[in-house]
Coordinates of C-alpha atoms in Angstrom, one line a residue:
Chain C
M358 CA 0.2 0.0 0.0
K359 CA 1.0 3.6 -0.9
F360 CA -0.5 6.6 -1.1
R361 CA -0.5 10.7 -0.7
V362 CA -2.9 12.5 1.6
E363 CA -3.3 16.0 2.8
R364 CA -2.5 16.3 6.3
D365 CA -5.5 17.9 7.3
V366 CA -7.4 15.7 5.4
L367 CA -5.9 12.7 6.8
A368 CA -5.8 14.3 10.4
D369 CA -9.5 15.2 10.4
A370 CA -10.4 11.5 8.9
V371 CA -8.4 9.8 11.4
A372 CA -9.5 11.8 14.6
W373 CA -13.0 11.2 13.7
T374 CA -12.5 7.9 13.4
A375 CA -10.8 7.1 16.5
R376 CA -13.1 8.9 18.5
S377 CA -15.3 5.5 18.7
L378 CA -12.2 3.1 19.4
P379 CA -12.8 1.4 22.9
A380 CA -10.9 2.5 25.8
R381 CA -10.4 -1.0 27.0
P382 CA -10.4 -2.9 24.0
P383 CA -11.0 -6.7 24.7
A384 CA -8.8 -7.8 21.8
P385 CA -5.8 -5.7 21.0
V386 CA -6.9 -5.7 17.0
L387 CA -10.1 -3.6 18.4
A388 CA -7.6 -0.6 19.4
G389 CA -6.5 -0.4 15.5
L390 CA -7.7 1.8 12.9
L391 CA -8.2 -0.1 9.2
L392 CA -6.5 2.0 6.7
R393 CA -7.9 1.0 3.1
A394 CA -6.6 2.7 0.0
E395 CA -9.0 1.7 -2.9
S396 CA -9.7 3.2 -6.3
G397 CA -8.7 6.6 -5.2
Q398 CA -10.4 6.1 -1.7
L399 CA -8.5 6.2 1.3
T400 CA -11.1 4.4 4.0
V401 CA -10.0 4.9 7.7
S402 CA -12.5 2.3 9.9
G403 CA -12.6 1.6 13.4
F404 CA -15.1 -1.0 15.2
D405 CA -15.8 -2.1 18.8
Y406 CA -18.8 -4.6 18.4
E407 CA -21.1 -2.0 19.4
V408 CA -20.1 1.5 17.3
S409 CA -18.3 1.6 14.1
A410 CA -17.2 4.3 12.3
R411 CA -15.7 4.8 8.7
S412 CA -14.7 7.7 7.0
E413 CA -13.9 8.3 3.3
V414 CA -11.5 10.8 1.8
S415 CA -9.7 11.2 -1.7
T416 CA -6.2 10.5 -2.4
E417 CA -3.4 9.9 -5.0
I418 CA -3.2 6.2 -4.8
E419 CA 0.1 4.9 -6.0
Q420 CA -0.4 1.2 -4.6
E421 CA -3.6 -0.5 -3.3
G422 CA -3.5 -2.1 -0.3
T423 CA -4.5 -2.3 3.6
A424 CA -3.1 -2.0 7.2
L425 CA -3.9 -2.1 10.6
V426 CA -2.4 0.1 12.9
S427 CA -2.8 1.5 16.8
G428 CA -5.5 4.0 16.5
K429 CA -4.6 6.0 19.0
L430 CA -1.1 6.3 18.3
L431 CA -2.0 7.1 14.7
A432 CA -4.5 10.2 16.0
E433 CA -1.7 11.4 18.5
I434 CA 0.7 11.6 15.2
T435 CA -1.4 12.9 12.4
R436 CA -2.6 15.4 14.6
S437 CA 0.8 16.8 15.4
L438 CA 2.4 16.7 11.8
P439 CA 3.6 19.9 10.0
N440 CA 0.8 21.1 7.4
R441 CA 2.5 19.2 4.8
P442 CA 1.5 16.1 2.4
V443 CA 1.8 12.7 3.8
E444 CA 2.8 9.5 2.4
I445 CA 2.1 6.0 4.0
T446 CA 3.8 3.3 2.8
T447 CA 3.7 -0.5 4.1
E448 CA 6.9 -2.2 4.1
G449 CA 6.3 -6.0 5.3
S450 CA 5.2 -5.8 8.5
K451 CA 5.5 -2.0 9.1
V452 CA 3.7 1.2 7.9
T453 CA 6.0 4.1 7.4
L454 CA 4.6 7.6 7.8
V455 CA 6.7 10.3 6.1
C456 CA 5.4 14.2 6.4
G457 CA 8.1 16.7 5.5
T458 CA 11.2 15.9 7.3
S459 CA 9.3 13.8 10.0
R460 CA 9.1 10.1 9.9
F461 CA 7.4 7.4 11.5
T462 CA 7.3 3.7 11.3
L463 CA 4.5 1.9 13.1
Q464 CA 3.7 -1.8 13.7
T465 CA 1.0 -3.0 12.0
M466 CA -1.4 -5.8 13.5
P467 CA -3.1 -8.9 11.4
V468 CA -5.8 -7.5 9.1
D469 CA -7.3 -10.9 9.0
D470 CA -8.3 -10.7 12.6
Y471 CA -10.2 -7.6 12.3
P472 CA -14.0 -8.0 12.5
A473 CA -16.1 -7.0 9.5
L474 CA -17.8 -3.6 9.9
P475 CA -21.8 -4.2 10.2
Q476 CA -23.5 -3.3 6.9
M477 CA -25.3 0.1 7.2
P478 CA -29.2 -0.4 7.4
G479 CA -31.0 1.2 4.3
A480 CA -31.3 5.4 4.5
S481 CA -34.7 6.3 6.1
G482 CA -34.1 10.1 5.7
A483 CA -32.0 13.2 6.4
I484 CA -31.6 16.2 8.4
A485 CA -29.6 19.0 8.5
G486 CA -26.6 18.2 10.9
N487 CA -26.9 21.4 13.2
T488 CA -30.4 21.1 13.7
F489 CA -30.0 17.2 14.7
A490 CA -26.8 18.0 16.7
N491 CA -28.8 20.7 18.7
A492 CA -32.1 18.4 19.1
V493 CA -29.8 15.4 20.3
S494 CA -28.4 17.7 23.2
Q495 CA -31.8 19.0 24.0
V496 CA -33.3 15.3 25.1
A497 CA -29.6 13.3 26.0
V498 CA -29.6 15.6 29.0
A499 CA -32.7 14.2 30.4
A500 CA -31.3 10.6 29.9
G501 CA -29.9 8.4 32.9
K502 CA -26.7 8.2 33.5
D503 CA -26.5 4.6 35.5
D504 CA -27.2 1.5 33.8
T505 CA -29.7 0.1 36.6
L506 CA -32.3 0.2 34.2
P507 CA -30.9 0.0 30.6
F508 CA -33.3 1.6 28.5
L509 CA -33.4 5.0 30.8
T510 CA -29.6 5.6 29.4
G511 CA -31.1 5.5 25.4
V512 CA -32.8 8.4 23.8
R513 CA -35.8 6.7 22.1
I514 CA -36.2 8.0 18.3
E515 CA -39.6 7.6 16.7
I516 CA -40.0 8.1 12.9
N517 CA -43.3 9.1 11.6
G518 CA -43.8 10.3 8.3
D519 CA -41.8 13.7 8.0
T520 CA -41.8 14.1 12.0
L521 CA -38.6 13.0 13.9
R522 CA -39.3 12.6 17.9
L523 CA -36.5 12.2 20.2
A524 CA -37.2 11.2 23.8
A525 CA -35.1 10.5 27.2
T526 CA -36.0 10.2 30.8
D527 CA -34.2 9.0 34.0
R528 CA -37.2 8.8 35.8
Y529 CA -37.1 12.5 37.3
R530 CA -37.5 14.4 33.9
L531 CA -38.6 13.7 30.9
A532 CA -37.4 15.8 27.4
V533 CA -39.2 15.3 24.1
R534 CA -38.3 17.0 21.2
E535 CA -40.0 16.8 18.0
I536 CA -38.5 18.1 14.3
L537 CA -39.5 18.2 10.9
W538 CA -37.0 16.1 8.5
K539 CA -36.8 14.8 5.3
P540 CA -38.0 10.8 4.9
E541 CA -36.7 8.6 2.2
R542 CA -40.8 7.6 2.1
A543 CA -43.3 9.8 3.1
D544 CA -45.0 7.1 5.2
A545 CA -42.0 6.0 7.1
E546 CA -42.4 4.8 10.5
A547 CA -39.8 3.5 12.7
V548 CA -38.5 3.4 16.4
A549 CA -35.1 2.8 18.2
L550 CA -33.6 3.2 21.1
V551 CA -30.1 4.5 21.0
P552 CA -27.2 4.8 24.1
A553 CA -27.5 8.5 24.8
K554 CA -23.9 9.2 25.0
T555 CA -23.3 7.7 21.9
L556 CA -26.0 9.2 19.9
Y557 CA -24.7 12.8 21.4
D558 CA -21.2 12.2 20.3
I559 CA -22.2 11.3 16.8
A560 CA -24.4 14.1 16.0
K561 CA -21.9 16.6 17.5
S562 CA -19.3 15.0 15.2
L563 CA -21.6 15.3 12.2
T564 CA -22.0 18.8 12.4
S565 CA -19.3 19.5 9.5
G566 CA -21.4 18.5 6.7
E567 CA -24.6 20.0 5.8
W568 CA -26.9 17.2 5.7
V569 CA -26.9 13.7 8.1
T570 CA -28.8 10.9 6.9
I571 CA -30.5 8.3 9.1
A572 CA -30.4 5.1 8.4
L573 CA -32.9 2.6 10.6
S574 CA -34.1 -0.8 9.3
G575 CA -37.8 -0.5 9.8
E576 CA -38.7 -4.3 9.8
D577 CA -37.2 -7.2 11.3
G578 CA -34.8 -9.2 9.5
A579 CA -33.8 -6.4 7.2
V580 CA -29.8 -5.5 6.5
G581 CA -28.6 -3.8 9.8
E582 CA -31.5 -5.3 12.0
G583 CA -30.4 -3.8 15.5
L584 CA -28.2 -0.9 14.5
I585 CA -29.0 2.7 13.3
G586 CA -26.9 4.3 11.4
F587 CA -25.9 8.1 10.7
E588 CA -23.6 9.5 7.6
A589 CA -22.3 12.9 6.5
G590 CA -19.8 14.2 4.5
G591 CA -18.1 11.0 3.4
R592 CA -18.3 9.7 7.1
R593 CA -20.4 7.2 8.3
T594 CA -21.0 5.6 11.7
T595 CA -23.2 3.0 13.4
T596 CA -23.9 1.8 16.8
R597 CA -26.3 -0.9 18.3
L598 CA -29.6 -0.1 19.5
L599 CA -30.5 -0.9 23.5
E600 CA -32.8 -3.7 24.0
G601 CA -35.7 -3.2 26.0
E602 CA -39.4 -1.0 25.7
F603 CA -39.3 2.6 26.4
I604 CA -41.9 4.0 28.6
K605 CA -45.3 5.3 27.0
Y606 CA -44.1 8.7 28.1
N607 CA -47.1 10.8 26.5
A608 CA -49.3 9.7 29.5
L609 CA -46.8 11.0 31.7
F610 CA -47.7 15.0 30.5
P611 CA -50.5 16.4 32.6
S612 CA -53.8 16.2 30.1
E613 CA -54.6 20.0 31.6
Y614 CA -52.7 22.6 33.9
T615 CA -54.0 25.3 36.0
G616 CA -51.4 28.1 35.4
A617 CA -48.5 29.0 34.0
A618 CA -45.7 31.4 34.4
V619 CA -43.2 33.4 31.6
I620 CA -40.0 34.2 33.0
E621 CA -37.1 35.4 30.8
T622 CA -34.7 32.4 30.4
A623 CA -31.1 33.8 30.8
P624 CA -31.5 36.1 33.8
L625 CA -33.3 33.0 35.3
I626 CA -30.3 30.7 34.9
E627 CA -28.2 32.9 36.5
A628 CA -30.3 33.7 39.3
V629 CA -31.1 29.7 40.0
K630 CA -27.0 29.1 39.8
R631 CA -26.7 32.0 42.2
V632 CA -29.5 30.7 44.7
A633 CA -28.5 27.3 44.2
L634 CA -25.2 27.9 45.6
V635 CA -26.4 27.5 49.3
A636 CA -28.5 24.2 48.3
E637 CA -27.1 21.4 49.8
R638 CA -26.9 18.1 48.0
N639 CA -30.3 16.8 47.2
T640 CA -32.0 20.0 48.4
P641 CA -34.3 21.7 46.5
I642 CA -34.7 25.4 45.0
R643 CA -38.2 26.7 45.9
L644 CA -39.9 28.9 43.1
N645 CA -42.5 31.1 45.0
F646 CA -44.7 32.3 42.3
S647 CA -47.2 35.6 43.4
A648 CA -48.3 38.1 41.2
G649 CA -46.0 39.5 38.6
Q650 CA -43.2 37.8 40.1
V651 CA -41.2 34.9 41.1
T652 CA -38.8 34.3 44.4
L653 CA -36.0 31.9 44.0
E654 CA -35.3 30.3 47.5
A655 CA -32.6 27.7 48.7
G656 CA -31.2 26.7 52.0
S657 CA -33.3 26.0 55.5
G658 CA -33.1 26.6 59.3
D659 CA -29.6 26.5 60.3
E660 CA -27.9 26.2 57.2
A661 CA -26.8 28.9 54.6
Q662 CA -29.9 30.5 53.1
A663 CA -30.5 32.8 49.7
S664 CA -33.2 34.0 47.7
E665 CA -33.9 36.2 44.9
T666 CA -36.8 38.0 43.1
M667 CA -37.5 38.6 39.6
D668 CA -40.1 39.8 37.1
A669 CA -42.5 36.9 35.9
V670 CA -45.8 37.0 33.8
F671 CA -47.8 35.4 36.2
D672 CA -51.5 36.6 37.3
E673 CA -52.5 32.7 39.0
E674 CA -53.4 32.3 42.8
D675 CA -49.7 31.8 44.5
I676 CA -48.2 28.8 44.4
S677 CA -44.9 27.3 45.4
V678 CA -42.8 24.5 43.6
A679 CA -39.3 23.2 44.7
F680 CA -37.1 21.1 42.2
N681 CA -33.8 19.7 42.3
P682 CA -31.7 22.6 41.0
G683 CA -29.7 20.4 38.5
Y684 CA -32.2 19.1 36.8
L685 CA -34.3 22.7 36.6
L686 CA -30.7 23.9 34.8
E687 CA -30.3 21.5 32.5
G688 CA -34.1 21.8 31.4
L689 CA -33.7 25.6 31.2
G690 CA -30.4 25.4 29.5
A691 CA -32.0 22.9 27.2
I692 CA -35.2 25.1 25.9
D693 CA -33.0 27.2 24.0
A694 CA -35.5 30.5 23.6
P695 CA -35.4 33.6 25.4
F696 CA -38.4 33.0 27.4
A697 CA -39.3 30.0 29.5
Q698 CA -42.7 29.0 30.4
L699 CA -43.4 27.0 33.4
S700 CA -46.8 25.1 33.4
Y701 CA -48.2 23.4 36.4
T702 CA -50.8 21.5 37.8
T703 CA -50.3 21.5 41.6
S704 CA -47.0 21.6 43.2
T705 CA -46.4 17.9 43.7
K706 CA -47.2 17.3 39.9
P707 CA -44.9 17.0 37.4
A708 CA -44.1 20.4 35.5
V709 CA -43.4 21.5 31.9
L710 CA -40.7 24.0 31.0
T711 CA -41.1 25.4 27.0
G712 CA -39.7 27.9 25.4
R713 CA -41.0 31.5 24.0
P714 CA -39.6 33.0 21.2
A715 CA -41.1 36.3 22.8
V716 CA -43.1 37.2 26.2
D717 CA -46.1 37.5 24.5
A718 CA -45.9 34.9 22.1
D719 CA -47.3 31.4 22.1
H720 CA -45.3 28.7 23.7
D721 CA -43.3 26.5 21.5
P722 CA -44.4 22.7 22.2
A723 CA -41.7 21.6 19.8
Y724 CA -39.3 20.8 23.1
R725 CA -41.0 19.8 26.1
Y726 CA -38.7 19.4 29.5
L727 CA -41.1 17.3 32.0
I728 CA -39.9 17.7 35.5
M729 CA -40.6 16.1 38.7
P730 CA -41.0 18.9 41.9
I731 CA -39.8 18.0 45.2
R732 CA -42.4 17.4 47.5
L733 CA -41.7 20.0 50.5
S734 CA -42.1 18.6 54.0
G735 CA -44.2 21.0 56.4
Chain Q
M1069 CA -10.3 -3.5 78.4
R1070 CA -9.6 -0.9 81.2
L1071 CA -10.9 2.5 81.0
V1072 CA -9.1 5.5 82.6
I1073 CA -10.1 9.0 82.7
A1074 CA -7.4 10.9 84.3
Q1075 CA -5.4 14.4 84.2
C1076 CA -2.3 13.5 82.6
S1077 CA 0.5 14.9 80.7
V1078 CA 2.3 12.3 78.1
D1079 CA 5.6 12.2 76.7
Y1080 CA 6.9 9.7 73.8
A1081 CA 10.2 8.9 73.1
G1082 CA 11.2 7.0 70.2
R1083 CA 12.0 7.8 66.8
L1084 CA 10.6 11.2 67.1
A1085 CA 9.7 12.7 70.5
A1086 CA 6.3 14.5 71.5
H1087 CA 4.7 15.7 74.5
L1088 CA 1.2 16.3 75.4
P1089 CA 0.6 18.9 78.1
S1090 CA -1.4 18.2 81.1
A1091 CA -5.0 17.7 80.3
R1092 CA -8.0 15.6 80.9
R1093 CA -7.8 12.5 78.7
L1094 CA -9.2 9.1 78.3
L1095 CA -6.3 6.2 78.7
I1096 CA -7.5 2.8 77.3
V1097 CA -5.7 -0.1 77.9
K1098 CA -6.5 -3.3 75.7
A1099 CA -6.4 -7.1 76.3
D1100 CA -3.8 -7.3 73.5
G1101 CA -1.6 -4.9 75.7
S1102 CA -1.8 -1.6 73.7
V1103 CA -2.3 1.7 75.4
L1104 CA -4.3 4.5 73.7
V1105 CA -4.4 7.9 74.9
H1106 CA -7.5 10.0 73.5
S1107 CA -8.9 13.3 73.6
D1108 CA -12.7 14.3 73.8
G1109 CA -12.4 14.8 70.0
G1110 CA -10.4 13.6 67.1
S1111 CA -13.1 10.9 66.3
Y1112 CA -11.7 7.1 66.3
K1113 CA -8.0 8.4 66.1
P1114 CA -5.8 8.7 69.4
L1115 CA -3.3 11.6 70.4
N1116 CA -0.8 8.9 71.2
W1117 CA -0.6 5.3 71.4
M1118 CA 1.4 2.1 71.6
S1119 CA 0.9 -1.0 69.7
P1120 CA 1.6 -4.4 71.1
P1121 CA 3.7 -6.2 72.0
C1122 CA 4.5 -3.9 74.7
T1123 CA 4.9 -3.6 78.3
L1124 CA 3.1 -0.9 80.7
K1125 CA 4.6 -0.2 84.1
E1126 CA 2.7 1.7 87.1
E1127 CA 4.7 3.5 89.5
G1128 CA 3.4 5.6 92.3
Q1129 CA 5.3 8.5 93.1
G1130 CA 3.7 9.1 96.6
G1131 CA 0.3 10.4 96.7
D1132 CA -2.0 10.7 94.0
A1133 CA 0.5 11.0 91.6
L1134 CA 1.3 7.9 89.5
V1135 CA 3.5 7.3 86.2
W1136 CA 2.6 5.0 83.7
T1137 CA 5.7 3.4 81.3
V1138 CA 4.8 1.8 78.3
T1139 CA 7.8 0.0 76.7
N1140 CA 7.9 -1.6 73.0
K1141 CA 10.3 -4.0 71.8
A1142 CA 12.3 -1.2 69.8
G1143 CA 13.0 0.7 73.6
E1144 CA 10.7 3.3 72.4
Q1145 CA 8.7 4.4 75.6
L1146 CA 5.5 6.4 76.2
V1147 CA 5.4 8.0 79.7
I1148 CA 2.1 9.0 81.0
A1149 CA 2.2 11.2 84.0
I1150 CA -1.2 10.9 86.0
E1151 CA -2.1 13.8 88.2
E1152 CA -5.5 12.7 89.4
V1153 CA -7.6 9.6 88.2
F1154 CA -11.3 10.5 88.0
H1155 CA -12.2 6.9 86.6
D1156 CA -10.8 3.7 86.5
S1157 CA -12.8 0.5 85.4
A1158 CA -12.0 -3.1 84.0
H1159 CA -14.6 -4.9 81.5
E1160 CA -14.2 -8.2 80.0
L1161 CA -15.6 -8.2 76.8
G1162 CA -14.6 -11.4 75.3
V1163 CA -14.0 -12.6 71.5
D1164 CA -15.3 -10.0 68.9
P1165 CA -17.0 -11.6 66.1
G1166 CA -15.3 -9.1 63.8
L1167 CA -16.8 -6.7 61.2
R1168 CA -19.2 -8.2 58.8
K1169 CA -18.5 -6.3 55.9
D1170 CA -20.6 -8.2 53.5
G1171 CA -23.9 -7.8 55.1
V1172 CA -25.3 -5.6 52.3
E1173 CA -23.8 -8.2 50.0
S1174 CA -25.7 -11.4 51.9
H1175 CA -29.1 -8.9 51.9
L1176 CA -28.6 -8.6 48.1
Q1177 CA -28.2 -12.3 47.8
A1178 CA -31.5 -12.9 49.6
L1179 CA -33.6 -9.9 48.2
L1180 CA -32.4 -11.5 44.6
A1181 CA -33.3 -14.8 45.2
E1182 CA -36.9 -13.5 46.4
Q1183 CA -37.5 -11.2 43.3
I1184 CA -35.5 -13.3 40.9
E1185 CA -37.7 -11.6 37.9
T1186 CA -35.5 -8.5 38.4
L1187 CA -33.2 -10.4 36.1
G1188 CA -35.4 -11.4 33.3
K1189 CA -39.4 -12.2 33.2
G1190 CA -40.3 -15.9 34.0
W1191 CA -36.6 -16.6 35.6
R1192 CA -37.0 -19.4 38.7
L1193 CA -34.8 -19.7 41.6
I1194 CA -33.0 -23.3 41.9
R1195 CA -31.3 -22.1 45.2
R1196 CA -29.1 -19.7 47.1
E1197 CA -25.6 -20.6 47.9
Y1198 CA -25.5 -23.6 45.0
P1199 CA -22.7 -25.7 46.4
T1200 CA -19.8 -26.6 43.7
P1201 CA -16.2 -28.0 45.0
I1202 CA -14.7 -24.7 45.0
G1203 CA -17.4 -22.9 47.3
P1204 CA -21.1 -21.8 46.9
V1205 CA -22.1 -20.0 43.8
D1206 CA -24.5 -17.2 45.2
I1207 CA -27.5 -18.1 43.1
L1208 CA -28.5 -20.8 40.7
C1209 CA -31.7 -20.1 38.4
R1210 CA -33.4 -20.9 35.4
D1211 CA -34.0 -18.5 32.9
A1212 CA -37.5 -18.0 31.0
A1213 CA -36.5 -20.7 28.4
G1214 CA -35.2 -23.3 31.5
A1215 CA -31.6 -22.4 30.7
T1216 CA -29.4 -22.6 33.8
V1217 CA -28.1 -19.2 35.1
A1218 CA -25.5 -19.0 37.7
V1219 CA -25.4 -15.6 39.4
E1220 CA -22.4 -14.0 41.3
I1221 CA -23.7 -11.2 43.4
K1222 CA -21.2 -8.2 44.6
R1223 CA -21.7 -4.6 46.1
R1224 CA -18.9 -3.5 43.7
G1225 CA -18.4 -5.5 40.7
E1226 CA -14.6 -5.6 39.9
I1227 CA -12.2 -8.0 38.0
D1228 CA -11.9 -10.8 40.7
G1229 CA -15.8 -11.3 41.1
V1230 CA -15.7 -12.0 37.1
E1231 CA -13.1 -14.3 37.7
Q1232 CA -14.8 -16.2 40.5
L1233 CA -17.8 -16.4 38.6
T1234 CA -15.9 -17.4 35.6
R1235 CA -14.3 -20.5 37.9
Y1236 CA -17.8 -21.6 38.8
L1237 CA -19.3 -21.6 35.3
E1238 CA -16.4 -23.7 34.3
L1239 CA -17.2 -26.7 37.3
L1240 CA -21.1 -26.0 36.7
N1241 CA -20.6 -26.6 32.9
R1242 CA -19.2 -30.2 33.8
D1243 CA -22.4 -31.2 35.6
P1244 CA -24.4 -32.7 32.3
L1245 CA -27.5 -32.2 34.3
L1246 CA -27.1 -28.5 34.6
A1247 CA -25.0 -27.6 31.4
P1248 CA -24.9 -25.3 29.5
V1249 CA -24.9 -22.5 32.4
R1250 CA -24.4 -19.1 31.8
G1251 CA -23.3 -16.5 33.9
V1252 CA -25.1 -12.9 35.4
F1253 CA -22.8 -10.8 37.3
A1254 CA -24.7 -8.5 39.3
A1255 CA -23.7 -5.9 41.5
Q1256 CA -24.8 -2.1 42.7
E1257 CA -22.2 -1.1 40.3
I1258 CA -19.9 -2.3 37.9
K1259 CA -16.3 -1.3 37.3
P1260 CA -15.9 -0.7 33.2
Q1261 CA -13.0 -3.1 33.2
A1262 CA -14.9 -5.9 35.0
R1263 CA -17.5 -5.5 32.5
V1264 CA -15.4 -5.6 29.5
L1265 CA -13.8 -9.0 30.7
A1266 CA -17.6 -10.0 31.7
V1267 CA -18.8 -9.3 28.2
D1268 CA -15.6 -11.0 26.8
R1269 CA -16.2 -14.3 28.6
G1270 CA -20.1 -14.2 27.5
I1271 CA -21.5 -13.1 31.2
T1272 CA -24.2 -10.6 31.4
C1273 CA -23.8 -7.8 33.5
A1274 CA -26.9 -6.7 36.0
V1275 CA -26.8 -3.6 37.8
L1276 CA -28.9 -3.9 41.2
D1277 CA -30.9 -1.2 42.8
Y1278 CA -30.2 -1.7 46.6
E1279 CA -32.6 0.8 47.8
V1280 CA -35.8 -0.3 45.0
M1281 CA -34.7 -3.8 45.9
R1282 CA -35.5 -3.4 49.7
G1283 CA -38.6 -1.5 49.3
R1284 CA -36.7 1.9 50.4
D1285 CA -37.7 3.5 46.9
D1286 CA -40.2 6.4 46.9
P1287 CA -41.8 6.7 43.6
S1288 CA -44.0 9.6 44.4
S1289 CA -40.8 11.9 43.9
R1290 CA -40.4 10.5 40.5
L1291 CA -42.2 10.9 37.2
F1292 CA -42.9 7.0 36.8

């Protein structure tokens, strides 16, 4: 194998693919990246039986071939190379990488031992990369971190015609985002449960291309069953789906609300952060709503206390609701609108955060963050 | 166990010298010969102490004043000058049963045996502490399809737990009436290294929620 490639092109392709390499590979070959030079294309791929990644770039190929080298080392080397063309050659069991005056010789691992990458399922549709990354980050924040109940660590993806719905919950809050996308077929229907952290990383890394194609096999036995694939700008990645049923989350939203308060988002986030400084671990921040204002309070009794009052659009009967400050902040951070609307029924029933583009505009139900209040004792 | 509360000053002469000025302190003389000097603070930690083997010599200096000299094999000395004794008592404690660190683990085992369906619908318990020639495996059960499953329970799932389960599985799989036996490694938390090893050996990992299993969970604090 012998080819020449621009340093930036190579470094980007290698860095992106190396992201998904396992930290603790059960077999040494899985720590490798497979380089394949074939018909004018260099393919860099990695796989750990969970996540696969494949990046294709055009190169000048002198001699076709394949080589498997340590992915971590290759990523570190390509990242620190000078900005000159890179020439990669295999010589026996070694790979030589020459860039300007730098020269590296790397050991190769047997290509035959490397597992074949899973096949991508057929494309289901496409969505703008930035929109997708943004929507995923809004939802993934609510996913569970510990795997006592594995389905809580996933993001549920539901495809229903031209609507793509994402949902995640850790039993204390639930985030749901609906976006329009371009399905391959107008009657496309599919559901999947994708590990939240993997999905978040993938979505964030695929914003360079304009469109991200999402590939999900709709029926049993089709190509790529149990997988979801993403493709953008010559990069393809697949990840294994989580097993298990997601809860029927629509039933968790209250059917009707007693009232709602509207507060400017950015100052509220600042105020919550300040007041929450005195909230001990696992203690709530209280939101006391009264005509035209909200008072934030935290701390109690002999401990440190804080309070802050700010304007709010509110004209219902006074109410106090208490939340875990971390969960409240993550929800406010995710609504991505200048005004936040908190809709409630009672102080012990779940409340919903939604965004409002302006204080007098209607709220935007495309993103909803359901949050369980903390019951106040006494 | 002898407890003495006294106004005393303490001098330590050994690898480094230390002096505690006169104050009220608790002196403990244990059956193993150790002597500890405690203040009314500092939690479990004595101000000064001498580990066994050592000898305690008590000398009267007339009146109430006493000097205890504790000497160890290396010749280091703890000299306690007692000015006034407020309390002096001795108690026979007998042999201590020792700390049971696996209390949670055996409780988890009992709970999981009762709620074996936590691991999967239709699972049935064969028995707890199923004997093997190298020791009992925590739980042996059958999954919904009737296949035998060995469960090893740990508080913290680490590499040695996986190794232990692997050894049990190897022996259990020699029994034609049970084989094939697969393994489930169940713990409150599983270390990433242990998870990799378990998955590599075809062992399923299960994270147990102790609070939920013992019914300490409050569903009203959650959405569902």
